[in-house]
């Protein structure tokens, strides 16, 4: 099972490094999604696989304030998220950004909100495709409990492997997701907002 922990923007600076070290202690194969400003330190201080939470499609040059693929790669990220429901992009931008990422060999994990979007994005051949129904993100009900039929449909209709996320909290959520056809999960609040993230992560994945 591929496990992605999206750190989102819950914490900043040293607190992010502290949390990442706890994650690494439980399992150092986990992929974390990090804010661009934290990537350099995370790469220096942990062995986790780091994905930026977003990049823009621009090249080195006059693009004040944008986050370019080269920047996160040089800081130590191996990939980037695109099109998370908290950072939606239009299709043209996704396509353009993905092309730039491929040029510099930065992996991509693209979020989709339904089967229709999944089919469209699959054609772009990202490294990972993640199904997350936006209304379930950070909520009480998990994607595996609320949308089993859609996960199954995605498994049937897509050729590529995919992950699922939103509201994942328990071992059972992971088991069910796998059974329904997902190759991995993306999780955030169950770990990032936990009183004891190490314990919560152990309970979730071990
Ligand atoms: O990318 C993962 C994320 O959106 C899921 O969030 O808090 O529902 O686990 P959460």
mmCIF file of C-alpha atoms and ligand atoms in Angstrom:
data_model
loop_
_atom_site.group_PDB
_atom_site.id
_atom_site.type_symbol
_atom_site.label_atom_id
_atom_site.label_comp_id
_atom_site.label_asym_id
_atom_site.label_seq_id
_atom_site.Cartn_x
_atom_site.Cartn_y
_atom_site.Cartn_z
ATOM 1 C CA UNK A 1 0.000 0.000 0.000
ATOM 2 C CA UNK A 2 1.266 3.455 -0.889
ATOM 3 C CA UNK A 3 0.752 5.878 1.985
ATOM 4 C CA UNK A 4 0.714 9.628 1.423
ATOM 5 C CA UNK A 5 0.442 12.006 4.358
ATOM 6 C CA UNK A 6 -0.546 15.469 3.248
ATOM 7 C CA UNK A 7 0.788 17.901 5.840
ATOM 8 C CA UNK A 8 -1.247 20.720 4.233
ATOM 9 C CA UNK A 9 -0.764 24.058 6.028
ATOM 10 C CA UNK A 10 -1.673 22.890 9.519
ATOM 11 C CA UNK A 11 1.770 23.697 10.928
ATOM 12 C CA UNK A 12 4.808 25.677 9.901
ATOM 13 C CA UNK A 13 8.585 25.586 10.310
ATOM 14 C CA UNK A 14 10.051 23.537 13.155
ATOM 15 C CA UNK A 15 6.718 21.939 14.028
ATOM 16 C CA UNK A 16 6.569 20.421 10.531
ATOM 17 C CA UNK A 17 10.056 18.917 10.872
ATOM 18 C CA UNK A 18 9.145 17.511 14.284
ATOM 19 C CA UNK A 19 6.017 15.870 12.879
ATOM 20 C CA UNK A 20 7.885 14.493 9.855
ATOM 21 C CA UNK A 21 10.490 12.909 12.143
ATOM 22 C CA UNK A 22 7.705 11.183 14.057
ATOM 23 C CA UNK A 23 6.258 9.904 10.773
ATOM 24 C CA UNK A 24 9.675 8.632 9.694
ATOM 25 C CA UNK A 25 10.089 6.749 12.965
ATOM 26 C CA UNK A 26 6.978 4.729 12.194
ATOM 27 C CA UNK A 27 7.722 4.169 8.499
ATOM 28 C CA UNK A 28 10.329 5.854 6.316
ATOM 29 C CA UNK A 29 8.719 4.747 3.041
ATOM 30 C CA UNK A 30 5.851 7.171 3.484
ATOM 31 C CA UNK A 31 5.373 10.044 1.043
ATOM 32 C CA UNK A 32 4.669 13.413 2.629
ATOM 33 C CA UNK A 33 3.130 16.448 0.982
ATOM 34 C CA UNK A 34 4.838 19.601 2.193
ATOM 35 C CA UNK A 35 4.591 23.351 1.804
ATOM 36 C CA UNK A 36 7.342 24.656 -0.468
ATOM 37 C CA UNK A 37 8.880 26.638 2.384
ATOM 38 C CA UNK A 38 9.480 23.464 4.418
ATOM 39 C CA UNK A 39 10.943 21.203 1.708
ATOM 40 C CA UNK A 40 14.611 22.146 2.095
ATOM 41 C CA UNK A 41 14.736 21.426 5.828
ATOM 42 C CA UNK A 42 12.589 18.306 5.504
ATOM 43 C CA UNK A 43 14.945 16.901 2.883
ATOM 44 C CA UNK A 44 17.955 17.722 5.040
ATOM 45 C CA UNK A 45 16.549 16.289 8.233
ATOM 46 C CA UNK A 46 14.518 13.271 7.100
ATOM 47 C CA UNK A 47 14.661 10.431 4.592
ATOM 48 C CA UNK A 48 10.996 10.632 3.716
ATOM 49 C CA UNK A 49 9.905 11.000 0.113
ATOM 50 C CA UNK A 50 8.792 14.586 -0.248
ATOM 51 C CA UNK A 51 6.181 15.934 -2.628
ATOM 52 C CA UNK A 52 5.491 19.664 -2.890
ATOM 53 C CA UNK A 53 1.826 20.475 -2.307
ATOM 54 C CA UNK A 54 1.712 22.506 -5.501
ATOM 55 C CA UNK A 55 3.901 23.969 -8.239
ATOM 56 C CA UNK A 56 3.227 26.477 -10.982
ATOM 57 C CA UNK A 57 4.053 25.766 -14.638
ATOM 58 C CA UNK A 58 6.690 28.461 -15.098
ATOM 59 C CA UNK A 59 10.384 28.288 -15.920
ATOM 60 C CA UNK A 60 13.288 29.971 -14.181
ATOM 61 C CA UNK A 61 12.985 33.660 -14.993
ATOM 62 C CA UNK A 62 10.602 36.508 -14.301
ATOM 63 C CA UNK A 63 7.815 34.865 -12.290
ATOM 64 C CA UNK A 64 7.889 36.689 -8.972
ATOM 65 C CA UNK A 65 6.225 34.791 -6.181
ATOM 66 C CA UNK A 66 5.399 31.620 -8.109
ATOM 67 C CA UNK A 67 6.701 28.182 -7.108
ATOM 68 C CA UNK A 68 8.493 26.613 -10.043
ATOM 69 C CA UNK A 69 9.180 22.859 -10.431
ATOM 70 C CA UNK A 70 12.960 23.400 -10.483
ATOM 71 C CA UNK A 71 12.816 25.130 -7.094
ATOM 72 C CA UNK A 72 11.142 22.289 -5.220
ATOM 73 C CA UNK A 73 13.311 19.708 -6.954
ATOM 74 C CA UNK A 74 16.513 21.513 -6.005
ATOM 75 C CA UNK A 75 15.271 21.783 -2.425
ATOM 76 C CA UNK A 76 14.862 18.000 -2.278
ATOM 77 C CA UNK A 77 11.320 17.171 -3.376
ATOM 78 C CA UNK A 78 10.935 14.136 -5.640
ATOM 79 C CA UNK A 79 7.473 15.106 -6.771
ATOM 80 C CA UNK A 80 4.545 17.452 -6.517
ATOM 81 C CA UNK A 81 0.814 17.335 -5.912
ATOM 82 C CA UNK A 82 -1.439 19.061 -8.402
ATOM 83 C CA UNK A 83 -5.129 19.924 -8.375
ATOM 84 C CA UNK A 84 -5.886 19.122 -4.715
ATOM 85 C CA UNK A 85 -9.470 20.154 -3.888
ATOM 86 C CA UNK A 86 -7.966 22.923 -1.741
ATOM 87 C CA UNK A 87 -5.911 24.134 -4.712
ATOM 88 C CA UNK A 88 -7.978 23.461 -7.830
ATOM 89 C CA UNK A 89 -6.473 24.100 -11.260
ATOM 90 C CA UNK A 90 -8.065 24.244 -14.694
ATOM 91 C CA UNK A 91 -7.271 21.383 -17.084
ATOM 92 C CA UNK A 92 -5.020 23.499 -19.271
ATOM 93 C CA UNK A 93 -2.873 24.462 -16.288
ATOM 94 C CA UNK A 94 -2.674 20.856 -15.078
ATOM 95 C CA UNK A 95 -1.541 19.754 -18.526
ATOM 96 C CA UNK A 96 1.046 22.498 -18.817
ATOM 97 C CA UNK A 97 2.409 21.946 -15.307
ATOM 98 C CA UNK A 98 2.598 18.193 -15.761
ATOM 99 C CA UNK A 99 4.580 18.653 -18.962
ATOM 100 C CA UNK A 100 7.069 20.884 -17.159
ATOM 101 C CA UNK A 101 7.381 18.400 -14.296
ATOM 102 C CA UNK A 102 8.061 15.554 -16.725
ATOM 103 C CA UNK A 103 10.755 17.649 -18.429
ATOM 104 C CA UNK A 104 12.702 17.941 -15.203
ATOM 105 C CA UNK A 105 11.763 14.462 -13.868
ATOM 106 C CA UNK A 106 9.674 15.667 -10.973
ATOM 107 C CA UNK A 107 6.956 13.111 -10.180
ATOM 108 C CA UNK A 108 3.306 14.130 -10.141
ATOM 109 C CA UNK A 109 0.364 13.121 -7.974
ATOM 110 C CA UNK A 110 -2.857 14.534 -9.336
ATOM 111 C CA UNK A 111 -6.060 14.734 -7.312
ATOM 112 C CA UNK A 112 -9.457 14.130 -8.898
ATOM 113 C CA UNK A 113 -12.941 14.608 -7.509
ATOM 114 C CA UNK A 114 -14.858 11.997 -9.508
ATOM 115 C CA UNK A 115 -14.661 9.295 -12.174
ATOM 116 C CA UNK A 116 -15.097 11.762 -15.022
ATOM 117 C CA UNK A 117 -12.098 13.816 -13.908
ATOM 118 C CA UNK A 118 -10.130 10.612 -13.227
ATOM 119 C CA UNK A 119 -10.591 9.451 -16.821
ATOM 120 C CA UNK A 120 -9.497 12.825 -18.182
ATOM 121 C CA UNK A 121 -6.425 13.009 -15.961
ATOM 122 C CA UNK A 122 -5.399 9.401 -16.627
ATOM 123 C CA UNK A 123 -4.736 10.373 -20.230
ATOM 124 C CA UNK A 124 -2.010 12.765 -19.051
ATOM 125 C CA UNK A 125 -0.149 9.821 -17.461
ATOM 126 C CA UNK A 126 0.730 11.253 -14.060
ATOM 127 C CA UNK A 127 2.752 9.089 -11.669
ATOM 128 C CA UNK A 128 -0.107 8.927 -9.172
ATOM 129 C CA UNK A 129 -3.802 9.643 -9.401
ATOM 130 C CA UNK A 130 -5.713 10.238 -6.162
ATOM 131 C CA UNK A 131 -9.490 10.151 -5.847
ATOM 132 C CA UNK A 132 -10.723 12.478 -3.077
ATOM 133 C CA UNK A 133 -14.352 13.590 -2.849
ATOM 134 C CA UNK A 134 -13.922 17.203 -1.653
ATOM 135 C CA UNK A 135 -16.949 17.155 0.669
ATOM 136 C CA UNK A 136 -15.414 14.327 2.732
ATOM 137 C CA UNK A 137 -11.989 15.931 3.238
ATOM 138 C CA UNK A 138 -11.226 16.450 6.948
ATOM 139 C CA UNK A 139 -14.624 15.023 7.804
ATOM 140 C CA UNK A 140 -15.923 12.180 9.964
ATOM 141 C CA UNK A 141 -16.892 9.739 7.213
ATOM 142 C CA UNK A 142 -14.174 8.085 5.136
ATOM 143 C CA UNK A 143 -14.147 7.817 1.363
ATOM 144 C CA UNK A 144 -14.108 4.020 1.694
ATOM 145 C CA UNK A 145 -17.338 4.076 3.720
ATOM 146 C CA UNK A 146 -19.111 6.812 1.793
ATOM 147 C CA UNK A 147 -18.140 6.041 -1.799
ATOM 148 C CA UNK A 148 -17.364 2.325 -2.175
ATOM 149 C CA UNK A 149 -19.220 2.069 -5.477
ATOM 150 C CA UNK A 150 -17.243 4.956 -7.000
ATOM 151 C CA UNK A 151 -13.915 3.467 -5.889
ATOM 152 C CA UNK A 152 -14.912 0.186 -7.500
ATOM 153 C CA UNK A 153 -15.977 1.949 -10.668
ATOM 154 C CA UNK A 154 -12.673 3.832 -10.853
ATOM 155 C CA UNK A 155 -10.819 0.534 -10.400
ATOM 156 C CA UNK A 156 -12.816 -0.952 -13.261
ATOM 157 C CA UNK A 157 -12.583 1.986 -15.668
ATOM 158 C CA UNK A 158 -8.975 3.110 -15.178
ATOM 159 C CA UNK A 159 -5.954 1.287 -16.486
ATOM 160 C CA UNK A 160 -3.581 2.991 -14.096
ATOM 161 C CA UNK A 161 -3.306 2.381 -10.375
ATOM 162 C CA UNK A 162 -4.869 4.968 -8.084
ATOM 163 C CA UNK A 163 -5.053 6.049 -4.453
ATOM 164 C CA UNK A 164 -8.023 7.256 -2.439
ATOM 165 C CA UNK A 165 -8.276 9.871 0.281
ATOM 166 C CA UNK A 166 -10.642 11.886 2.489
ATOM 167 C CA UNK A 167 -11.708 11.088 6.021
ATOM 168 C CA UNK A 168 -9.406 8.065 6.355
ATOM 169 C CA UNK A 169 -8.850 7.267 10.016
ATOM 170 C CA UNK A 170 -8.733 3.547 10.665
ATOM 171 C CA UNK A 171 -7.074 0.323 9.584
ATOM 172 C CA UNK A 172 -10.470 -0.797 8.317
ATOM 173 C CA UNK A 173 -10.613 2.240 6.006
ATOM 174 C CA UNK A 174 -7.323 1.136 4.480
ATOM 175 C CA UNK A 175 -8.406 -2.494 4.223
ATOM 176 C CA UNK A 176 -11.678 -1.540 2.560
ATOM 177 C CA UNK A 177 -9.936 0.842 0.144
ATOM 178 C CA UNK A 178 -7.576 -1.942 -0.891
ATOM 179 C CA UNK A 179 -10.404 -4.413 -1.301
ATOM 180 C CA UNK A 180 -12.259 -1.955 -3.512
ATOM 181 C CA UNK A 181 -9.246 -1.638 -5.807
ATOM 182 C CA UNK A 182 -7.101 1.242 -4.518
ATOM 183 C CA UNK A 183 -3.319 0.848 -4.411
ATOM 184 C CA UNK A 184 -2.834 3.369 -1.665
ATOM 185 C CA UNK A 185 -4.335 6.062 0.511
ATOM 186 C CA UNK A 186 -3.837 9.759 1.181
ATOM 187 C CA UNK A 187 -4.479 10.999 4.697
ATOM 188 C CA UNK A 188 -4.071 14.243 6.564
ATOM 189 C CA UNK A 189 -6.101 15.251 9.623
ATOM 190 C CA UNK A 190 -6.032 11.824 11.309
ATOM 191 C CA UNK A 191 -2.260 12.266 11.635
ATOM 192 C CA UNK A 192 -1.555 15.999 11.414
ATOM 193 C CA UNK A 193 -4.206 16.889 14.010
ATOM 194 C CA UNK A 194 -3.666 13.902 16.300
ATOM 195 C CA UNK A 195 -2.576 14.451 19.917
ATOM 196 C CA UNK A 196 -0.065 11.656 19.446
ATOM 197 C CA UNK A 197 0.687 11.436 15.692
ATOM 198 C CA UNK A 198 3.116 8.537 16.105
ATOM 199 C CA UNK A 199 0.552 6.415 17.889
ATOM 200 C CA UNK A 200 -2.209 7.354 15.450
ATOM 201 C CA UNK A 201 -0.006 6.489 12.484
ATOM 202 C CA UNK A 202 1.001 3.157 14.030
ATOM 203 C CA UNK A 203 -2.649 2.337 14.664
ATOM 204 C CA UNK A 204 -3.513 3.276 11.115
ATOM 205 C CA UNK A 205 -0.864 1.406 9.181
ATOM 206 C CA UNK A 206 0.602 -1.367 11.278
HETATM 207 O O1 LIG B 1 -4.763 14.877 0.597
HETATM 208 C C1 LIG B 1 -5.300 14.222 1.680
HETATM 209 C C2 LIG B 1 -6.400 14.982 2.295
HETATM 210 O O2 LIG B 1 -7.076 15.896 1.501
HETATM 211 C C3 LIG B 1 -7.333 14.140 3.108
HETATM 212 O O3 LIG B 1 -7.550 14.883 4.242
HETATM 213 O O4 LIG B 1 -8.003 15.250 6.582
HETATM 214 O O5 LIG B 1 -9.606 13.968 5.182
HETATM 215 O O6 LIG B 1 -7.432 12.946 5.797
HETATM 216 P P1 LIG B 1 -8.175 14.206 5.531
#
